[in-house]
Amino acid sequence: VTRLKNKIPGLLILLACLFAGNSFFAQTTYTWTGSTSSDWNTATNFSPNGIPTSIDNVIIGSTSNNPSLSGNVTVAQFSINSATLTLNGNTLATSNSATFSGSTITSGSIQANGSSIDFGSTQFDASITAVCSDVFFNSSQFSQAISITKTGASDDYSFGGDTFNSDVTLTAAGTGIIS
């Protein structure tokens, strides 16, 4: 009985670590508030407070301080609406999806992989490389080279009105089309 009593605290600590360990790997959706500055790496610029990692989702809307990268960033899902993202020569990479709407992306590169990329009424002064199942174009302007590979089977219907001022490579690696 004494030996069992001596092991119980150790077992409780082990169980607590195992259950707490699961939360360390949970995906979080961060919303850019820009409440402190324009620095992406300042935790108080996001809600909840923290700096997004490669498993997290990021949502950026119109704020007084637009985000600015000071290094390469990888996130799972990325969405920007009515804001400016300054890449400062760095790369924003996504592993699941990327949505750009009514925004401006400057001075760097976008690398999108996964389910979809949606270019909606956004000005891109950044190079773009994307390998996605679904690709949508809608009234965006591209001033740097873009390379898009569509891997999905669905047909993607875009609305046109896009302007391409540099090299464009579109590849269909799946059975779907971009129309």
mmCIF file of N, CA, C and O in Angstrom, residues 9-72:
data_model
loop_
_atom_site.group_PDB
_atom_site.id
_atom_site.type_symbol
_atom_site.label_atom_id
_atom_site.label_comp_id
_atom_site.label_asym_id
_atom_site.label_seq_id
_atom_site.Cartn_x
_atom_site.Cartn_y
_atom_site.Cartn_z
ATOM 1 N N PRO A 9 1.355 10.322 -6.806
ATOM 2 C CA PRO A 9 1.695 11.682 -7.254
ATOM 3 C C PRO A 9 2.406 11.692 -8.615
ATOM 4 O O PRO A 9 2.130 12.539 -9.459
ATOM 5 N N GLY A 10 3.270 10.746 -8.853
ATOM 6 C CA GLY A 10 3.964 10.668 -10.139
ATOM 7 C C GLY A 10 3.010 10.378 -11.287
ATOM 8 O O GLY A 10 3.110 10.947 -12.368
ATOM 9 N N LEU A 11 2.042 9.474 -11.050
ATOM 10 C CA LEU A 11 1.050 9.157 -12.066
ATOM 11 C C LEU A 11 0.150 10.359 -12.361
ATOM 12 O O LEU A 11 -0.203 10.613 -13.510
ATOM 13 N N LEU A 12 -0.215 11.098 -11.324
ATOM 14 C CA LEU A 12 -1.044 12.288 -11.519
ATOM 15 C C LEU A 12 -0.298 13.339 -12.351
ATOM 16 O O LEU A 12 -0.885 13.970 -13.233
ATOM 17 N N ILE A 13 0.975 13.513 -12.076
ATOM 18 C CA ILE A 13 1.781 14.467 -12.851
ATOM 19 C C ILE A 13 1.879 14.008 -14.308
ATOM 20 O O ILE A 13 1.728 14.808 -15.235
ATOM 21 N N LEU A 14 2.086 12.727 -14.525
ATOM 22 C CA LEU A 14 2.168 12.184 -15.882
ATOM 23 C C LEU A 14 0.856 12.401 -16.632
ATOM 24 O O LEU A 14 0.851 12.842 -17.781
ATOM 25 N N LEU A 15 -0.276 12.121 -15.989
ATOM 26 C CA LEU A 15 -1.580 12.321 -16.625
ATOM 27 C C LEU A 15 -1.822 13.798 -16.933
ATOM 28 O O LEU A 15 -2.327 14.142 -17.995
ATOM 29 N N ALA A 16 -1.461 14.667 -16.023
ATOM 30 C CA ALA A 16 -1.629 16.107 -16.249
ATOM 31 C C ALA A 16 -0.805 16.560 -17.444
ATOM 32 O O ALA A 16 -1.275 17.350 -18.276
ATOM 33 N N CYS A 17 0.407 16.063 -17.566
ATOM 34 C CA CYS A 17 1.268 16.427 -18.702
ATOM 35 C C CYS A 17 0.693 15.914 -20.014
ATOM 36 O O CYS A 17 0.730 16.607 -21.031
ATOM 37 N N LEU A 18 0.157 14.698 -20.002
ATOM 38 C CA LEU A 18 -0.417 14.143 -21.226
ATOM 39 C C LEU A 18 -1.620 14.938 -21.694
ATOM 40 O O LEU A 18 -1.757 15.255 -22.873
ATOM 41 N N PHE A 19 -2.527 15.292 -20.763
ATOM 42 C CA PHE A 19 -3.705 16.059 -21.147
ATOM 43 C C PHE A 19 -3.342 17.485 -21.532
ATOM 44 O O PHE A 19 -3.882 18.039 -22.473
ATOM 45 N N ALA A 20 -2.416 18.098 -20.844
ATOM 46 C CA ALA A 20 -1.980 19.460 -21.179
ATOM 47 C C ALA A 20 -1.235 19.463 -22.507
ATOM 48 O O ALA A 20 -1.316 20.409 -23.276
ATOM 49 N N GLY A 21 -0.531 18.391 -22.797
ATOM 50 C CA GLY A 21 0.250 18.306 -24.027
ATOM 51 C C GLY A 21 -0.604 18.412 -25.273
ATOM 52 O O GLY A 21 -0.176 18.933 -26.291
ATOM 53 N N ASN A 22 -1.831 17.933 -25.235
ATOM 54 C CA ASN A 22 -2.704 18.021 -26.398
ATOM 55 C C ASN A 22 -3.005 19.461 -26.773
ATOM 56 O O ASN A 22 -3.155 19.784 -27.941
ATOM 57 N N SER A 23 -3.105 20.375 -25.816
ATOM 58 C CA SER A 23 -3.418 21.771 -26.128
ATOM 59 C C SER A 23 -2.247 22.486 -26.780
ATOM 60 O O SER A 23 -2.430 23.495 -27.434
ATOM 61 N N PHE A 24 -1.044 21.973 -26.619
ATOM 62 C CA PHE A 24 0.112 22.609 -27.239
ATOM 63 C C PHE A 24 0.070 22.481 -28.756
ATOM 64 O O PHE A 24 0.713 23.222 -29.458
ATOM 65 N N PHE A 25 -0.692 21.536 -29.282
ATOM 66 C CA PHE A 25 -0.732 21.296 -30.713
ATOM 67 C C PHE A 25 -2.066 21.700 -31.340
ATOM 68 O O PHE A 25 -2.332 21.353 -32.471
ATOM 69 N N ALA A 26 -2.890 22.414 -30.618
ATOM 70 C CA ALA A 26 -4.188 22.816 -31.134
ATOM 71 C C ALA A 26 -4.039 23.981 -32.109
ATOM 72 O O ALA A 26 -3.232 24.878 -31.913
ATOM 73 N N GLN A 27 -4.826 23.941 -33.166
ATOM 74 C CA GLN A 27 -4.825 25.016 -34.150
ATOM 75 C C GLN A 27 -5.582 26.204 -33.584
ATOM 76 O O GLN A 27 -6.633 26.060 -32.985
ATOM 77 N N THR A 28 -5.023 27.395 -33.787
ATOM 78 C CA THR A 28 -5.637 28.622 -33.301
ATOM 79 C C THR A 28 -5.920 29.532 -34.479
ATOM 80 O O THR A 28 -5.133 29.604 -35.420
ATOM 81 N N THR A 29 -7.032 30.243 -34.441
ATOM 82 C CA THR A 29 -7.316 31.279 -35.431
ATOM 83 C C THR A 29 -6.977 32.621 -34.798
ATOM 84 O O THR A 29 -7.563 33.008 -33.793
ATOM 85 N N TYR A 30 -5.995 33.290 -35.387
ATOM 86 C CA TYR A 30 -5.557 34.603 -34.915
ATOM 87 C C TYR A 30 -6.133 35.683 -35.823
ATOM 88 O O TYR A 30 -6.062 35.570 -37.045
ATOM 89 N N THR A 31 -6.669 36.728 -35.220
ATOM 90 C CA THR A 31 -7.160 37.882 -35.963
ATOM 91 C C THR A 31 -6.218 39.047 -35.701
ATOM 92 O O THR A 31 -5.937 39.384 -34.544
ATOM 93 N N TRP A 32 -5.726 39.654 -36.791
ATOM 94 C CA TRP A 32 -4.828 40.801 -36.681
ATOM 95 C C TRP A 32 -5.619 41.998 -36.168
ATOM 96 O O TRP A 32 -6.651 42.367 -36.726
ATOM 97 N N THR A 33 -5.147 42.599 -35.073
ATOM 98 C CA THR A 33 -5.756 43.820 -34.547
ATOM 99 C C THR A 33 -4.851 45.022 -34.773
ATOM 100 O O THR A 33 -5.330 46.141 -34.861
ATOM 101 N N GLY A 34 -3.543 44.784 -34.832
ATOM 102 C CA GLY A 34 -2.593 45.881 -34.995
ATOM 103 C C GLY A 34 -2.672 46.878 -33.855
ATOM 104 O O GLY A 34 -2.338 48.048 -34.004
ATOM 105 N N SER A 35 -3.096 46.425 -32.692
ATOM 106 C CA SER A 35 -3.329 47.340 -31.570
ATOM 107 C C SER A 35 -2.040 47.921 -30.992
ATOM 108 O O SER A 35 -2.084 48.960 -30.328
ATOM 109 N N THR A 36 -0.899 47.276 -31.252
ATOM 110 C CA THR A 36 0.364 47.754 -30.693
ATOM 111 C C THR A 36 1.248 48.419 -31.743
ATOM 112 O O THR A 36 1.817 49.475 -31.513
ATOM 113 N N SER A 37 1.353 47.786 -32.921
ATOM 114 C CA SER A 37 2.248 48.294 -33.970
ATOM 115 C C SER A 37 1.926 47.563 -35.266
ATOM 116 O O SER A 37 0.919 46.869 -35.364
ATOM 117 N N SER A 38 2.807 47.668 -36.249
ATOM 118 C CA SER A 38 2.634 46.925 -37.506
ATOM 119 C C SER A 38 3.498 45.666 -37.538
ATOM 120 O O SER A 38 3.493 44.949 -38.535
ATOM 121 N N ASP A 39 4.206 45.344 -36.478
ATOM 122 C CA ASP A 39 5.128 44.207 -36.427
ATOM 123 C C ASP A 39 4.380 42.889 -36.250
ATOM 124 O O ASP A 39 3.726 42.659 -35.228
ATOM 125 N N TRP A 40 4.497 42.025 -37.249
ATOM 126 C CA TRP A 40 3.866 40.702 -37.215
ATOM 127 C C TRP A 40 4.283 39.908 -35.978
ATOM 128 O O TRP A 40 3.505 39.143 -35.415
ATOM 129 N N ASN A 41 5.516 40.073 -35.544
ATOM 130 C CA ASN A 41 6.057 39.285 -34.431
ATOM 131 C C ASN A 41 5.776 39.864 -33.054
ATOM 132 O O ASN A 41 6.429 39.485 -32.083
ATOM 133 N N THR A 42 4.817 40.756 -32.950
ATOM 134 C CA THR A 42 4.383 41.276 -31.652
ATOM 135 C C THR A 42 3.069 40.603 -31.286
ATOM 136 O O THR A 42 2.047 40.793 -31.965
ATOM 137 N N ALA A 43 3.092 39.821 -30.232
ATOM 138 C CA ALA A 43 1.940 39.000 -29.839
ATOM 139 C C ALA A 43 0.681 39.827 -29.597
ATOM 140 O O ALA A 43 -0.430 39.381 -29.904
ATOM 141 N N THR A 44 0.814 41.037 -29.069
ATOM 142 C CA THR A 44 -0.360 41.854 -28.747
ATOM 143 C C THR A 44 -1.016 42.466 -29.987
ATOM 144 O O THR A 44 -2.053 43.120 -29.877
ATOM 145 N N ASN A 45 -0.441 42.238 -31.178
ATOM 146 C CA ASN A 45 -1.076 42.687 -32.417
ATOM 147 C C ASN A 45 -2.107 41.686 -32.926
ATOM 148 O O ASN A 45 -2.768 41.935 -33.936
ATOM 149 N N PHE A 46 -2.232 40.549 -32.247
ATOM 150 C CA PHE A 46 -3.188 39.522 -32.630
ATOM 151 C C PHE A 46 -4.165 39.258 -31.490
ATOM 152 O O PHE A 46 -3.853 39.452 -30.330
ATOM 153 N N SER A 47 -5.354 38.783 -31.867
ATOM 154 C CA SER A 47 -6.330 38.313 -30.888
ATOM 155 C C SER A 47 -6.683 36.878 -31.253
ATOM 156 O O SER A 47 -7.088 36.626 -32.386
ATOM 157 N N PRO A 48 -6.504 35.931 -30.329
ATOM 158 C CA PRO A 48 -5.904 36.097 -29.006
ATOM 159 C C PRO A 48 -4.426 36.468 -29.123
ATOM 160 O O PRO A 48 -3.812 36.286 -30.179
ATOM 161 N N ASN A 49 -3.874 37.006 -28.032
ATOM 162 C CA ASN A 49 -2.457 37.369 -28.027
ATOM 163 C C ASN A 49 -1.615 36.153 -28.355
ATOM 164 O O ASN A 49 -1.817 35.075 -27.800
ATOM 165 N N GLY A 50 -0.674 36.334 -29.259
ATOM 166 C CA GLY A 50 0.214 35.250 -29.656
ATOM 167 C C GLY A 50 0.728 35.491 -31.060
ATOM 168 O O GLY A 50 0.259 36.386 -31.763
ATOM 169 N N ILE A 51 1.691 34.716 -31.468
ATOM 170 C CA ILE A 51 2.250 34.812 -32.813
ATOM 171 C C ILE A 51 1.892 33.530 -33.550
ATOM 172 O O ILE A 51 2.222 32.432 -33.093
ATOM 173 N N PRO A 52 1.197 33.643 -34.687
ATOM 174 C CA PRO A 52 0.758 32.448 -35.415
ATOM 175 C C PRO A 52 1.927 31.558 -35.848
ATOM 176 O O PRO A 52 2.998 32.042 -36.202
ATOM 177 N N THR A 53 1.678 30.248 -35.810
ATOM 178 C CA THR A 53 2.662 29.259 -36.256
ATOM 179 C C THR A 53 2.131 28.573 -37.512
ATOM 180 O O THR A 53 1.041 28.881 -37.999
ATOM 181 N N SER A 54 2.861 27.599 -37.986
ATOM 182 C CA SER A 54 2.522 26.931 -39.240
ATOM 183 C C SER A 54 1.218 26.135 -39.191
ATOM 184 O O SER A 54 0.685 25.771 -40.238
ATOM 185 N N ILE A 55 0.683 25.865 -38.016
ATOM 186 C CA ILE A 55 -0.579 25.123 -37.927
ATOM 187 C C ILE A 55 -1.781 26.038 -37.712
ATOM 188 O O ILE A 55 -2.919 25.571 -37.648
ATOM 189 N N ASP A 56 -1.542 27.341 -37.626
ATOM 190 C CA ASP A 56 -2.588 28.288 -37.273
ATOM 191 C C ASP A 56 -3.210 28.970 -38.490
ATOM 192 O O ASP A 56 -2.666 28.953 -39.594
ATOM 193 N N ASN A 57 -4.369 29.595 -38.261
ATOM 194 C CA ASN A 57 -5.076 30.384 -39.266
ATOM 195 C C ASN A 57 -4.922 31.857 -38.922
ATOM 196 O O ASN A 57 -4.891 32.220 -37.741
ATOM 197 N N VAL A 58 -4.869 32.705 -39.960
ATOM 198 C CA VAL A 58 -4.733 34.143 -39.748
ATOM 199 C C VAL A 58 -5.796 34.880 -40.550
ATOM 200 O O VAL A 58 -6.007 34.593 -41.735
ATOM 201 N N ILE A 59 -6.453 35.837 -39.901
ATOM 202 C CA ILE A 59 -7.441 36.702 -40.538
ATOM 203 C C ILE A 59 -6.975 38.143 -40.354
ATOM 204 O O ILE A 59 -6.707 38.574 -39.226
ATOM 205 N N ILE A 60 -6.890 38.885 -41.461
ATOM 206 C CA ILE A 60 -6.485 40.286 -41.402
ATOM 207 C C ILE A 60 -7.579 41.129 -42.051
ATOM 208 O O ILE A 60 -7.979 40.866 -43.188
ATOM 209 N N GLY A 61 -8.045 42.120 -41.322
ATOM 210 C CA GLY A 61 -9.029 43.064 -41.843
ATOM 211 C C GLY A 61 -8.462 44.468 -41.753
ATOM 212 O O GLY A 61 -7.292 44.669 -41.439
ATOM 213 N N SER A 62 -9.290 45.426 -42.027
ATOM 214 C CA SER A 62 -8.877 46.820 -42.003
ATOM 215 C C SER A 62 -8.598 47.278 -40.568
ATOM 216 O O SER A 62 -9.457 47.164 -39.698
ATOM 217 N N THR A 63 -7.379 47.747 -40.316
ATOM 218 C CA THR A 63 -6.992 48.271 -39.007
ATOM 219 C C THR A 63 -6.128 49.504 -39.221
ATOM 220 O O THR A 63 -5.674 49.773 -40.331
ATOM 221 N N SER A 64 -5.847 50.238 -38.154
ATOM 222 C CA SER A 64 -5.002 51.432 -38.281
ATOM 223 C C SER A 64 -3.539 51.062 -38.506
ATOM 224 O O SER A 64 -2.798 51.822 -39.125
ATOM 225 N N ASN A 65 -3.093 49.924 -38.009
ATOM 226 C CA ASN A 65 -1.728 49.437 -38.230
ATOM 227 C C ASN A 65 -1.771 48.184 -39.092
ATOM 228 O O ASN A 65 -2.170 47.117 -38.619
ATOM 229 N N ASN A 66 -1.395 48.316 -40.356
ATOM 230 C CA ASN A 66 -1.342 47.153 -41.239
ATOM 231 C C ASN A 66 -0.112 46.316 -40.911
ATOM 232 O O ASN A 66 0.930 46.854 -40.542
ATOM 233 N N PRO A 67 -0.193 44.996 -41.075
ATOM 234 C CA PRO A 67 0.926 44.119 -40.711
ATOM 235 C C PRO A 67 2.116 44.227 -41.658
ATOM 236 O O PRO A 67 1.967 44.469 -42.854
ATOM 237 N N SER A 68 3.289 44.002 -41.072
ATOM 238 C CA SER A 68 4.553 44.046 -41.799
ATOM 239 C C SER A 68 5.418 42.893 -41.300
ATOM 240 O O SER A 68 5.620 42.734 -40.100
ATOM 241 N N LEU A 69 5.919 42.071 -42.241
ATOM 242 C CA LEU A 69 6.739 40.922 -41.856
ATOM 243 C C LEU A 69 8.197 41.330 -41.674
ATOM 244 O O LEU A 69 8.713 42.153 -42.418
ATOM 245 N N SER A 70 8.845 40.700 -40.693
ATOM 246 C CA SER A 70 10.281 40.922 -40.488
ATOM 247 C C SER A 70 11.059 39.623 -40.715
ATOM 248 O O SER A 70 12.247 39.550 -40.433
ATOM 249 N N GLY A 71 10.373 38.611 -41.231
ATOM 250 C CA GLY A 71 10.978 37.316 -41.541
ATOM 251 C C GLY A 71 9.962 36.479 -42.285
ATOM 252 O O GLY A 71 8.805 36.879 -42.450
ATOM 253 N N ASN A 72 10.376 35.322 -42.750
ATOM 254 C CA ASN A 72 9.462 34.422 -43.443
ATOM 255 C C ASN A 72 8.417 33.884 -42.477
ATOM 256 O O ASN A 72 8.716 33.634 -41.308
#
